[in-house]
Short mmCIF file of C-alpha atoms in Angstrom, two decimals:
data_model
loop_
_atom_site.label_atom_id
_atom_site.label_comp_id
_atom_site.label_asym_id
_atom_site.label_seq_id
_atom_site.Cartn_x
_atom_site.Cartn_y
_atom_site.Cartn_z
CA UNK A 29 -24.01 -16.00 67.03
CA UNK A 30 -27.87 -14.67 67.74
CA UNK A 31 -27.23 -11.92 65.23
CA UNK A 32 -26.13 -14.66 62.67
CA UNK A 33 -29.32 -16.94 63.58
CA UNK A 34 -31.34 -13.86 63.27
CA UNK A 35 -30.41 -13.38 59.94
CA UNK A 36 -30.95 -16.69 58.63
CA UNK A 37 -34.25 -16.69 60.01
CA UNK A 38 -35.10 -13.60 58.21
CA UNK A 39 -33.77 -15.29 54.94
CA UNK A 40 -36.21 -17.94 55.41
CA UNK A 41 -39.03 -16.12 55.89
CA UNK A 42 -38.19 -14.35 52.60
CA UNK A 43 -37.90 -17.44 50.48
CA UNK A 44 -41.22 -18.83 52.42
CA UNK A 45 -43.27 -15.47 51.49
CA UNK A 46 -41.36 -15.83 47.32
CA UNK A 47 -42.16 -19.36 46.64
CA UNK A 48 -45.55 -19.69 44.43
CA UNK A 49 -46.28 -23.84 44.17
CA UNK A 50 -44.48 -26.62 43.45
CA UNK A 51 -41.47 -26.27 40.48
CA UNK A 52 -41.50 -22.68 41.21
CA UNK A 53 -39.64 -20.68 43.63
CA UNK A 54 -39.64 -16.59 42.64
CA UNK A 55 -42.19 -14.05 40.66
CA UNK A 56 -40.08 -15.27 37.34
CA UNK A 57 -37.43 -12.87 37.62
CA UNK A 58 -33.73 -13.52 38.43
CA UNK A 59 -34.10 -13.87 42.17
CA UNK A 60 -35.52 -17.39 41.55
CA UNK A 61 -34.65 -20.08 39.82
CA UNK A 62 -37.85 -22.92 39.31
CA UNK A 63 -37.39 -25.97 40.63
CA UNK A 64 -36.19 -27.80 37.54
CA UNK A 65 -34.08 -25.45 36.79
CA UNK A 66 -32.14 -26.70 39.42
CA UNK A 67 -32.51 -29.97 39.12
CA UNK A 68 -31.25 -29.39 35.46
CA UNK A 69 -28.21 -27.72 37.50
CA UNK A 70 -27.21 -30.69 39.50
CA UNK A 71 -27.38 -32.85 35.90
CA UNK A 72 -24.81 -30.48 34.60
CA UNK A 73 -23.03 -30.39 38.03
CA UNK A 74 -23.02 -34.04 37.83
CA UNK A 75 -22.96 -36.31 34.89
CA UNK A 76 -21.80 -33.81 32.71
CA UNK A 77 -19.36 -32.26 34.65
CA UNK A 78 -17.79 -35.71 35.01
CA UNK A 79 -18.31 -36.13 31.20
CA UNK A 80 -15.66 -33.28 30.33
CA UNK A 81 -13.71 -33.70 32.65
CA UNK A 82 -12.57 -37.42 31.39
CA UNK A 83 -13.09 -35.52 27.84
CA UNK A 84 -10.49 -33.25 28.80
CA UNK A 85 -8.13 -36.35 30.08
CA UNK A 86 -9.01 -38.38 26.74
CA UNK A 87 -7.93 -34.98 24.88
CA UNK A 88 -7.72 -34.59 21.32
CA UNK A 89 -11.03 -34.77 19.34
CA UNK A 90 -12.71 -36.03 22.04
CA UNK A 91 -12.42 -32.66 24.56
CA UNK A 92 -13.64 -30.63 21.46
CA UNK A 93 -16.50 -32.44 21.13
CA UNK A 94 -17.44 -32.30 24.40
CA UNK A 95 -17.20 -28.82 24.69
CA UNK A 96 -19.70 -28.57 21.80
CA UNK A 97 -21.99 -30.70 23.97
CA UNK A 98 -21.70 -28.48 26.39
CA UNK A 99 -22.97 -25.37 24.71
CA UNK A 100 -25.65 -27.74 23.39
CA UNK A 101 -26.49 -28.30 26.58
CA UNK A 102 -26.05 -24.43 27.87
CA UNK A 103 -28.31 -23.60 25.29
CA UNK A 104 -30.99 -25.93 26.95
CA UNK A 105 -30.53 -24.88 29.82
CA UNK A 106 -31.68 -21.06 28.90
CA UNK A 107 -34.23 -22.51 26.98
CA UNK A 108 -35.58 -24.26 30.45
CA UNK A 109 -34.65 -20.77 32.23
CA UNK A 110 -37.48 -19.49 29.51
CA UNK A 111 -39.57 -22.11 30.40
CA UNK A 112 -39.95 -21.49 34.16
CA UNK A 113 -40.95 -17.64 33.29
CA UNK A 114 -43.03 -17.68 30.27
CA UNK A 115 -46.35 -19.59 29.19
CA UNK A 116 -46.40 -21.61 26.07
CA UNK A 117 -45.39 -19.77 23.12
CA UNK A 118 -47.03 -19.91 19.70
CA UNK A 119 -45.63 -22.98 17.29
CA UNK A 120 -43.92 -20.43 15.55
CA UNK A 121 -42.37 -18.59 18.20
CA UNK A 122 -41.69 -21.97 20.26
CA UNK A 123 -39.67 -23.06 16.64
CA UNK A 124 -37.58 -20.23 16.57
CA UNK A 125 -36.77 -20.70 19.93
CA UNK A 126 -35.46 -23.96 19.27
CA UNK A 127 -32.63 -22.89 16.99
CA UNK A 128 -29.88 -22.27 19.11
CA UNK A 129 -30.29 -26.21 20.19
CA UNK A 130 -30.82 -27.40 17.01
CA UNK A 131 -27.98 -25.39 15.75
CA UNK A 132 -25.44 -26.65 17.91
CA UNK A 133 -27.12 -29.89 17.17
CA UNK A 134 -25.61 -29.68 13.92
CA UNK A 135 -22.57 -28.27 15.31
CA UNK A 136 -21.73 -31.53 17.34
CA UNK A 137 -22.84 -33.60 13.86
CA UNK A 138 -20.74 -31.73 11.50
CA UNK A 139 -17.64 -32.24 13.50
CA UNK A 140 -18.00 -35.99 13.36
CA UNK A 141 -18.54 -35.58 9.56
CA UNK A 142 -15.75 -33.86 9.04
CA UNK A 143 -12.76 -36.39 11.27
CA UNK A 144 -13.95 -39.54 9.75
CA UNK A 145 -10.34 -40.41 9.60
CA UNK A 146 -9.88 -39.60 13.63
CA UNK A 147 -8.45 -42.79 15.52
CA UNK A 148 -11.18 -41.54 17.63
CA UNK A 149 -13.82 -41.83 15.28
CA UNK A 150 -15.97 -44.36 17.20
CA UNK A 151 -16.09 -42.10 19.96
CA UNK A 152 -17.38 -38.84 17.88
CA UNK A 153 -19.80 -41.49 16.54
CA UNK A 154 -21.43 -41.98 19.88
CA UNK A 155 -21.79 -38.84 20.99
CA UNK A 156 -22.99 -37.41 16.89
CA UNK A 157 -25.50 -40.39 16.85
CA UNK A 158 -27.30 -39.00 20.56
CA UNK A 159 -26.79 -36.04 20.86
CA UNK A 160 -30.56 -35.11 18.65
CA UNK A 161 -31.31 -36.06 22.82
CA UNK A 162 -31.04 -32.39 23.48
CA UNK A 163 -34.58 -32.35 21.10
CA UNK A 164 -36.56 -33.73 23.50
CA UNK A 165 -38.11 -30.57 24.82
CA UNK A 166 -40.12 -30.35 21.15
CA UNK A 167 -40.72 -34.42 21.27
CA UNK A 168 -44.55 -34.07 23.44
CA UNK A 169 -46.14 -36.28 24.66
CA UNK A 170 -43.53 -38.71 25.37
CA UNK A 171 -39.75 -37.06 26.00
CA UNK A 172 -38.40 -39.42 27.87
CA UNK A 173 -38.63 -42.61 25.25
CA UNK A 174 -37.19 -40.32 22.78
CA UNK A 175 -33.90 -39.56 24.54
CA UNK A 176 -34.08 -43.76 25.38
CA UNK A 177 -34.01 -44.37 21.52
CA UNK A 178 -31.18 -41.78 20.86
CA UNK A 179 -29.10 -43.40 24.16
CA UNK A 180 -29.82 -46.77 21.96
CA UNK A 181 -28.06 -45.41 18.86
CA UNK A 182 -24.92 -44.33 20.40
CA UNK A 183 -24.62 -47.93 22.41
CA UNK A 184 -23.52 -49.65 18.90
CA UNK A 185 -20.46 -47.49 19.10
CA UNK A 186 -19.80 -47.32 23.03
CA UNK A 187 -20.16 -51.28 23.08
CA UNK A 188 -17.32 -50.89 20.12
CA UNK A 189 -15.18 -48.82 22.56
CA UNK A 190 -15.91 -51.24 25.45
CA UNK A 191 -14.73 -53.88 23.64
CA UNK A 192 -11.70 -52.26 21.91
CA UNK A 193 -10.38 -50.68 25.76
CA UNK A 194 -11.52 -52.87 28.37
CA UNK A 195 -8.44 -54.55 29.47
CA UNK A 196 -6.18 -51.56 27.65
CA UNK A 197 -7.28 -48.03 29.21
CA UNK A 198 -9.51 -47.93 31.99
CA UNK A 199 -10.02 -43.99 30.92
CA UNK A 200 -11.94 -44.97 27.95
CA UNK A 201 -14.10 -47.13 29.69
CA UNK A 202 -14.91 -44.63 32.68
CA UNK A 203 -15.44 -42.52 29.31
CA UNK A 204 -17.92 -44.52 28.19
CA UNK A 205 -19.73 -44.58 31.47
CA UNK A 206 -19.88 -40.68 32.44
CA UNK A 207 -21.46 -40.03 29.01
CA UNK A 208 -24.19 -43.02 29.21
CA UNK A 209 -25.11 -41.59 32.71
CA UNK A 210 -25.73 -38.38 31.32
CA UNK A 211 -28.52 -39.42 29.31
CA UNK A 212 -29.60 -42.12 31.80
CA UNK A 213 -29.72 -38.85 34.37
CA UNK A 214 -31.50 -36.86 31.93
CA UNK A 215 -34.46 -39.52 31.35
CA UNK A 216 -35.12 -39.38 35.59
CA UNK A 217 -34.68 -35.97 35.05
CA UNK A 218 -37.60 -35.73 32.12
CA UNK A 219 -39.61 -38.33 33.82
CA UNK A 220 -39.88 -36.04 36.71
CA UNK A 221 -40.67 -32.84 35.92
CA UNK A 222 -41.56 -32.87 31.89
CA UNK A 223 -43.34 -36.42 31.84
CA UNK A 224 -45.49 -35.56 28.55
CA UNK A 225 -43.56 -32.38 27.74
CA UNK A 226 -41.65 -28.93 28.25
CA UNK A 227 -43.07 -27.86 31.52
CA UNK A 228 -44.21 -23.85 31.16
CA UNK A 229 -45.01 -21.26 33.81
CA UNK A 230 -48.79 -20.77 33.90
CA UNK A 231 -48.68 -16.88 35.13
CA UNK A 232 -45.83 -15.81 33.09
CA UNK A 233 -45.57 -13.91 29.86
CA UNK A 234 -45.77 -15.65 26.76
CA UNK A 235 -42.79 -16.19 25.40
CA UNK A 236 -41.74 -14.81 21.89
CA UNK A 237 -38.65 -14.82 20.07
CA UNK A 238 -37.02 -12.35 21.56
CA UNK A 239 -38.28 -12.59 25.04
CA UNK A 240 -35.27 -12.33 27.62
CA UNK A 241 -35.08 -14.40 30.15
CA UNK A 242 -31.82 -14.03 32.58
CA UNK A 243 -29.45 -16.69 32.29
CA UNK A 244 -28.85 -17.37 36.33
CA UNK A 245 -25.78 -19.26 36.26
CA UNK A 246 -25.93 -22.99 37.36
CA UNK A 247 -24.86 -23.50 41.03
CA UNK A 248 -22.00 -25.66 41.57
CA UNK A 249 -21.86 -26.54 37.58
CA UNK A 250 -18.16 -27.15 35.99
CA UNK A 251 -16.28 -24.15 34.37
CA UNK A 252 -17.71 -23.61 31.21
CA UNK A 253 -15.59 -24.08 28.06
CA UNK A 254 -15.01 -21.45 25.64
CA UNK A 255 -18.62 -20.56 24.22
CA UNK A 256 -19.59 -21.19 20.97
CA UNK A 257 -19.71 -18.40 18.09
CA UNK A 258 -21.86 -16.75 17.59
CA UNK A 259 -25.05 -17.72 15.97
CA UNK A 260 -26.31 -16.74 12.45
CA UNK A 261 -29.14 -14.28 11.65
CA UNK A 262 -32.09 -15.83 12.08
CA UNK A 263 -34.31 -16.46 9.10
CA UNK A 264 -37.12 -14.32 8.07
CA UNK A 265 -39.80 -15.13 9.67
CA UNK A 266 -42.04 -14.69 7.05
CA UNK A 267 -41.21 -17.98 5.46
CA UNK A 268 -42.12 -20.07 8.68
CA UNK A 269 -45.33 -17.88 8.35
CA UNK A 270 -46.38 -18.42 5.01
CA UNK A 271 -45.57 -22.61 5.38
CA UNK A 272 -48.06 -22.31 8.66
CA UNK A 273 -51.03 -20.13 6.44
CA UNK A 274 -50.75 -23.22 3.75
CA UNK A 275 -51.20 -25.93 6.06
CA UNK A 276 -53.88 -24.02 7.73
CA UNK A 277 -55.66 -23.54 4.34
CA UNK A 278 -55.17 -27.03 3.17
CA UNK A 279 -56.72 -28.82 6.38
CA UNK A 280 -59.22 -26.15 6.59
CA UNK A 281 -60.27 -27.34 3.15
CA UNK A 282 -60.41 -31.13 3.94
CA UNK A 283 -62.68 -30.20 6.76
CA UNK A 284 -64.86 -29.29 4.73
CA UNK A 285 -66.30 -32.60 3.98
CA UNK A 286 -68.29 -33.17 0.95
CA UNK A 287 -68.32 -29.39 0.31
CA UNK A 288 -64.87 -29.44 -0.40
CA UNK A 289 -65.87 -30.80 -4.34
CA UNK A 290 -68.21 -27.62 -4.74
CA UNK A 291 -65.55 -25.81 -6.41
CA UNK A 292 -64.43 -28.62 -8.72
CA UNK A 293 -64.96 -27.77 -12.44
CA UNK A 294 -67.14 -30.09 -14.97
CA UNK A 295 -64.51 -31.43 -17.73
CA UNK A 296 -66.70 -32.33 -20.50
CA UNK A 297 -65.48 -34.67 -23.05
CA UNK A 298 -63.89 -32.61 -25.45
CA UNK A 299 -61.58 -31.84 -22.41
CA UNK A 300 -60.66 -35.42 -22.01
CA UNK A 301 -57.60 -36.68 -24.22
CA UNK A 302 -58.27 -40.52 -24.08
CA UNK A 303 -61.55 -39.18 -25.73
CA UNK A 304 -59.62 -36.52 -27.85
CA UNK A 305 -55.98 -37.65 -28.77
CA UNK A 306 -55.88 -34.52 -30.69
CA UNK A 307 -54.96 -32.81 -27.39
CA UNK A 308 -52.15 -34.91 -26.77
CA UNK A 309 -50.47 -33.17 -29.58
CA UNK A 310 -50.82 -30.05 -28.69
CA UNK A 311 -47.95 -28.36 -26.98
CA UNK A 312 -48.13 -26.80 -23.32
CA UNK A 313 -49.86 -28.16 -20.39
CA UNK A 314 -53.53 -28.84 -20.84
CA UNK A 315 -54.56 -28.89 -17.06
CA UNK A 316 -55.99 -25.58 -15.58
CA UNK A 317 -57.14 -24.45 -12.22
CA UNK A 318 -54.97 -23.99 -9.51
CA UNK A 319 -51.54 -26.23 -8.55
CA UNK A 320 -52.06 -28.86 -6.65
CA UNK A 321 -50.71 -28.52 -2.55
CA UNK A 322 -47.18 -29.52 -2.10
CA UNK A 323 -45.61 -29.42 1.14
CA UNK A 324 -42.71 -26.80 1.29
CA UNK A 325 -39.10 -27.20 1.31
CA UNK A 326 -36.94 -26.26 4.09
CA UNK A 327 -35.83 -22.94 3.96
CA UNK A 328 -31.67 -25.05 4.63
CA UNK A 329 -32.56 -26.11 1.29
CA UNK A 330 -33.17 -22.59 -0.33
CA UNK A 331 -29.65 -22.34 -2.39
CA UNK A 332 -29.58 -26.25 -3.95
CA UNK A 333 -25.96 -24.37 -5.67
CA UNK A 334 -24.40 -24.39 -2.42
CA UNK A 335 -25.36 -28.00 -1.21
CA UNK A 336 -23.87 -29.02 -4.58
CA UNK A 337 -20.27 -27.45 -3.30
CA UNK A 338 -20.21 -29.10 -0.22
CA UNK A 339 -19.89 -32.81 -2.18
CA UNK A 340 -17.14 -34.76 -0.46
CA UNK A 341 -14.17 -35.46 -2.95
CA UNK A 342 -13.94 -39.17 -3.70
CA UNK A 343 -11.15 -40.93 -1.78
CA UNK A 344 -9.30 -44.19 -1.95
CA UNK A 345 -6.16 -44.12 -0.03
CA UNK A 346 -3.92 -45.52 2.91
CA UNK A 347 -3.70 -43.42 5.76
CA UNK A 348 -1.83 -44.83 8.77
CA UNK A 349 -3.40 -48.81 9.10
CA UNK A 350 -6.70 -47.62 7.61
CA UNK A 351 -7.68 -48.22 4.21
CA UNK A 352 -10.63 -45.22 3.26
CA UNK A 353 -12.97 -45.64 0.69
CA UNK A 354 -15.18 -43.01 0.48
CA UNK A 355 -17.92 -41.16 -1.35
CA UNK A 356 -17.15 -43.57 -4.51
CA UNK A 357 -19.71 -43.32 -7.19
CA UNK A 358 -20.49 -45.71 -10.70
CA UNK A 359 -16.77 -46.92 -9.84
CA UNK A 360 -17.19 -50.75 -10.84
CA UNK A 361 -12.74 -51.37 -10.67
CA UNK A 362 -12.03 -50.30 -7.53
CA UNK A 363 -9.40 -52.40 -6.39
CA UNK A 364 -7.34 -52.76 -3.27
CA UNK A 365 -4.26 -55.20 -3.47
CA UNK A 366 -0.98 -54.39 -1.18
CA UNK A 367 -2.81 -55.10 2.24
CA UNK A 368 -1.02 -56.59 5.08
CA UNK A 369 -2.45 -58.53 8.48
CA UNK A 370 -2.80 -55.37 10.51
CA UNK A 371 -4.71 -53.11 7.82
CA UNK A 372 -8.17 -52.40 7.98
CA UNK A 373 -10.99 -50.87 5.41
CA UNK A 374 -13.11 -48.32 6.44
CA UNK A 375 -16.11 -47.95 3.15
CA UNK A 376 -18.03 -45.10 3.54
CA UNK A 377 -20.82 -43.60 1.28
CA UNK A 378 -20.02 -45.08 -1.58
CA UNK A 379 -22.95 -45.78 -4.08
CA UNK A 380 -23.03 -48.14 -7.66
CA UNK A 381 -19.71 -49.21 -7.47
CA UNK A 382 -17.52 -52.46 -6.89
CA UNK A 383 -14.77 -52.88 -4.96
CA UNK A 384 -12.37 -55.92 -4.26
CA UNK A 385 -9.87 -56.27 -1.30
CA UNK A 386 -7.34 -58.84 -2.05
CA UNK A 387 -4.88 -60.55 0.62
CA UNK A 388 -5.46 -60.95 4.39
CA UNK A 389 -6.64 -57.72 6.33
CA UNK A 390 -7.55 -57.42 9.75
CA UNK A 391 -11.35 -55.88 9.41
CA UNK A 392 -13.49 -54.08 7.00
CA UNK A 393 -16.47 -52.09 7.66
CA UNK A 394 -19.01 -50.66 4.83
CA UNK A 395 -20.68 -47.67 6.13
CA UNK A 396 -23.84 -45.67 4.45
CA UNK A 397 -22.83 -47.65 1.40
CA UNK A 398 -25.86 -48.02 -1.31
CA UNK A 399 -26.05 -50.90 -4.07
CA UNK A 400 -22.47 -51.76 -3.40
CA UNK A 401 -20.82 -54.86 -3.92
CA UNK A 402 -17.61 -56.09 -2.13
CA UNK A 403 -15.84 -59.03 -3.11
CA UNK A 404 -12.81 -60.13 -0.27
CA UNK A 405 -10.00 -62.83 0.11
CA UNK A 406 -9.64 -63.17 3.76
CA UNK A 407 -10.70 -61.34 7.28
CA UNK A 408 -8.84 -62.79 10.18
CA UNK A 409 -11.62 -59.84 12.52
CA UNK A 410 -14.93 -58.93 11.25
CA UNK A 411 -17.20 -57.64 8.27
CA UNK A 412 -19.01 -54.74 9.71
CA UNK A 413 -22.33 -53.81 7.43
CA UNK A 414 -23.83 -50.37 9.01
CA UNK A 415 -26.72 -47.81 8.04
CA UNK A 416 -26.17 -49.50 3.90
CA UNK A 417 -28.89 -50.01 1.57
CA UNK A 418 -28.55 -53.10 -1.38
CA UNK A 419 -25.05 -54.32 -1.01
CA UNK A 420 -23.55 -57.68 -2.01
CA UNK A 421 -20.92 -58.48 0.02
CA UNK A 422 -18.75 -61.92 -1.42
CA UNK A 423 -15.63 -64.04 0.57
CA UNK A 424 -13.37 -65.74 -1.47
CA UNK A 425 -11.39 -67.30 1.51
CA UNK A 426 -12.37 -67.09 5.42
CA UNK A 427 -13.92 -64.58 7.58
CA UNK A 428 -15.17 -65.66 11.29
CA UNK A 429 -18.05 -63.09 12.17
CA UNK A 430 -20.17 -60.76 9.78
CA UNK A 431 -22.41 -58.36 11.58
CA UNK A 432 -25.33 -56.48 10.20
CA UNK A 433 -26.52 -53.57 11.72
CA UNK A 434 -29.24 -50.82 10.21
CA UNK A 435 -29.37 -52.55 6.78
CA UNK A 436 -31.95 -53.30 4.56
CA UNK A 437 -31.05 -55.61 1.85
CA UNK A 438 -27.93 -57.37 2.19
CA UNK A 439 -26.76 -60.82 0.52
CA UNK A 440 -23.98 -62.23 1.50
CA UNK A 441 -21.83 -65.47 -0.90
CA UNK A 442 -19.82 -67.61 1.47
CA UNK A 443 -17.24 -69.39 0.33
CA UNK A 444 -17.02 -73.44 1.11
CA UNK A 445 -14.11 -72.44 3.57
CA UNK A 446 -16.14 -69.88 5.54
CA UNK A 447 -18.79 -71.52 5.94
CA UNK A 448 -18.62 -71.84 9.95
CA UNK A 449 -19.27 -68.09 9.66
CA UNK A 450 -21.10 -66.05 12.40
CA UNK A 451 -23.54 -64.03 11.05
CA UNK A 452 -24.88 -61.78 13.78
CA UNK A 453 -27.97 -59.03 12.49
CA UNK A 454 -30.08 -56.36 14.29
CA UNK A 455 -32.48 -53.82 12.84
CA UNK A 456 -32.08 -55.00 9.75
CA UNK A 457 -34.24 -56.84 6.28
CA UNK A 458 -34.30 -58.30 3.57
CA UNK A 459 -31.17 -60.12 4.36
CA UNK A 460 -29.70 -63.59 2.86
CA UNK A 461 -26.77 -65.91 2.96
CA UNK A 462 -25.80 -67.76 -0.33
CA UNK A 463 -24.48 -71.26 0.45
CA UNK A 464 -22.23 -72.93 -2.56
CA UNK A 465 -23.41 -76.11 -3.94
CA UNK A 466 -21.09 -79.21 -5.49
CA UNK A 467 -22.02 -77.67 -9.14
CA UNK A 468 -20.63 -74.20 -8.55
CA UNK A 469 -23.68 -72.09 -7.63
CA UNK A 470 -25.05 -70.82 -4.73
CA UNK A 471 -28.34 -72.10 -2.94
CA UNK A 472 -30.18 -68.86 -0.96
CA UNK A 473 -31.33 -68.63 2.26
CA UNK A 474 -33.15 -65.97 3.87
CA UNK A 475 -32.15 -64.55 7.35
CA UNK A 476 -35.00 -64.54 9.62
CA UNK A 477 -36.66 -61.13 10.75
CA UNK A 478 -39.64 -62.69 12.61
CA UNK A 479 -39.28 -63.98 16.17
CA UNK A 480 -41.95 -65.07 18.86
CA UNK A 481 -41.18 -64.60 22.40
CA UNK A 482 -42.90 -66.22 25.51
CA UNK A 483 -42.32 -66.46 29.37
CA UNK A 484 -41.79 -69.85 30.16
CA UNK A 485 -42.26 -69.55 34.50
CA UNK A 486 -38.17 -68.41 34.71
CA UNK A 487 -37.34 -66.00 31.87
CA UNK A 488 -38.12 -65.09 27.96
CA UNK A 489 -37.52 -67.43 25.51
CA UNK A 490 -37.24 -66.29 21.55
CA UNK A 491 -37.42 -68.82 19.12
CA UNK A 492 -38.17 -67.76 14.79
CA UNK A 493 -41.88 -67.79 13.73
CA UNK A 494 -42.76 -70.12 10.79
CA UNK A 495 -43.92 -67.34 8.59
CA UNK A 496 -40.28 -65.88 8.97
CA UNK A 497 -39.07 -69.62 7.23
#
């Protein structure tokens, strides 16, 4: 027993004579792990350990997402490992050390993308519309806000789970919770120890691009899923180099104040062509000196060949209960006629077209639709309006509840049966409800987007502004 106390003393008196201020235990090397580092440990042990473990219960879709969170998450994890041991790298450096998060990122994205048709889908929704969370160690000064707006994006779709499994599975719902907490964890996490940014070691090295830092595995942390493949060569640097020189160049010219016209040459007016139309004829550009600045395009956007080849094929089909309509473009005679009660429409990306729904169908839902225009008999659920641009949407019979969410511009023609009509909006403009009149047309009236709010002694109350009419 003494020998046992003895050693535990000495143990003690080892991590005493190691630890170097607060957040940092250790000279940077792998006997230590910083302070946050840990704390980031007991997240993953945590939130997100509960988080795949329902995944893994839910199955399907669902677990494979959440392994791909995971990784995301692995990958900030090392980044955070870097952190503790290093001093702030260049922007450069600190960019290409951001691509493995980013990466998987677009990892998590792309598999939403590509099960639109998963009975799922609302779930992969959530998680795709948060998960740029992971980005807040580049988002200085304020982190924490940023990782509050992405939790904010993925609550349109968790509230749709909530409501669609509340009294049905109790696992969806428990779901929904263990993946909330994790960014509700992660903002006490931020607002702890990164407040106005990526905390770096003061002493340490600078970090490069291919600094490495030992990856101490998380104490008490789930076992990890299967880890991602491996990444792709990273891009020449030179590129990220050469974008950086320009800008430098550019705003070292407009600090130049007045000077910055001493270069300018004189055009006299022989130079001019609304003082010599002659030169309008000519053939060839008539302006010399050097091209103006233009900001440089993304180096994802290098082969515009292979974007092209990635275009979704244009679908209209039934699959299951769900009609899809998707990546429709100039189609003005789309037409849907042999629905039943139980069916619903899922319009997605579709852009200059028409499309008309006849019969009675349980819901419909446009989606990322631009200038589209949807004519409908009857909706016994909901019209769902999401992330569109410039669509007309038109009932012919009765709907109870339209919802607008993310739109901007967005007139909807009830019919004298649907008038009692919810119409419930957030984030959205330019919006207007078309009421018919005895003669046959349609009187307009604008949706409000102004609102006052005051504190009246007990709690807020919101009432429209006059300017918003």
């Amino acid at each position: 027993m003494e020998r046992l106390v003895e050693r535990l003393e000495k143990a003690v008196e080892r991590l005493e004579t190691v630890c170097q201020g607060p957040g940092m235990c250790g000279d940077g090397s792998s006997k230590g792990v910083a302070q946050y580092v840990q704390a980031f440990d007991a997240l993953l042990a945590g939130p997100v350990a509960e988080y795949i473990k329902i995944s893994k219960e839910v199955g399907g879709d669902v677990q494979k997402h959440a392994e791909m969170v995971h990784a995301g998450l692995m990958s900030e994890r090392a980044l955070l490992v870097m952190a503790s041991q290093h001093q702030q790298p260049t922007e450069n450096a600190f960019s290409s050390l951001l691509k493995p998060i980013s990466e998987q990122i677009q990892v998590v994205q792309n598999f939403r993308e590509k099960n639109r048709g998963s009975k799922l889908f609302n779930h992969l929704s959530a998680v795709s519309e948060s998960i740029p969370a992971l980005g807040w160690v580049a988002m200085a000064p304020k982190p924490g806000p940023y990782v509050k707006e992405m939790t904010d994006a993925a609550m349109f779709y968790t509230n749709r789970i909530l409501k669609e499994y509340k009294d049905v599975d109790k696992k969806q719902v428990d779901w929904v919770k263990a993946y909330l907490s994790i960014w509700t964890e992660l903002q006490a996490y931020i607002k702890e120890y990164h407040t106005t940014g990526l905390t770096w070691n003061k002493t340490g090295p600078v970090a490069t691009e291919g600094a490495n830092s030992p990856s101490v595995p998380p104490a008490g942390a789930a076992p990890p899923p299967p880890g991602p493949p491996p990444p792709p060569a990273p891009a020449p640097v030179g590129s990220s180099t050469d974008d950086s020189a320009s800008r430098s160049a550019l705003f070292a010219q407009i600090n130049r104040g007045e000077g910055i016209t001493s270069g300018l040459r004189h055009v006299s007016d022989d130079m001019k062509t609304h003082k010599n139309p002659a030169l309008k004829n000519q053939g060839g550009p008539v302006r010399s000196g050097p091209k103006p600045f233009t900001a440089p395009k993304p180096a994802c956007n290098a082969n515009p060949a292979q974007k092209t080849s990635l275009k979704a094929p244009a679908l209209l089909e039934l699959e299951g209960k769900k009609w899809r309509v998707e990546n429709q473009e100039n189609a003005t005679n789309l037409v849907i006629s042999d629905t039943e009660l139980k069916q619903v429409a899922y319009v997605f990306k579709c852009t200059n077209s028409t499309l008309q729904i006849k019969g009675k169908i349980n819901s419909i839902t446009l989606d990322n639709c631009k200038k589209l225009g949807l004519v409908f008999d009857d909706v016994v659920g909901i019209v769902e309006i999401i992330n569109s641009r410039d669509v007309k949407v038109q009932v012919m019979g009765k709907v109870p509840t339209i919802s607008i969410n993310k739109t901007d511009g967005c007139h909807v023609y009830l019919s004298k049966n649907s008038l009692d009509c919810e119409i419930v909006s957030a984030k959205s403009s330019e919006m207007n409800v078309l009421i018919p009149t005895e003669g046959g047309d349609f009187t307009e009236f604008p949706v409000p987007e102004q609102f006052k709010t005051v504190w009246n002694g007990q709690k807020l109350v919101t009432t429209v502004t006059e300017i918003a009419g």
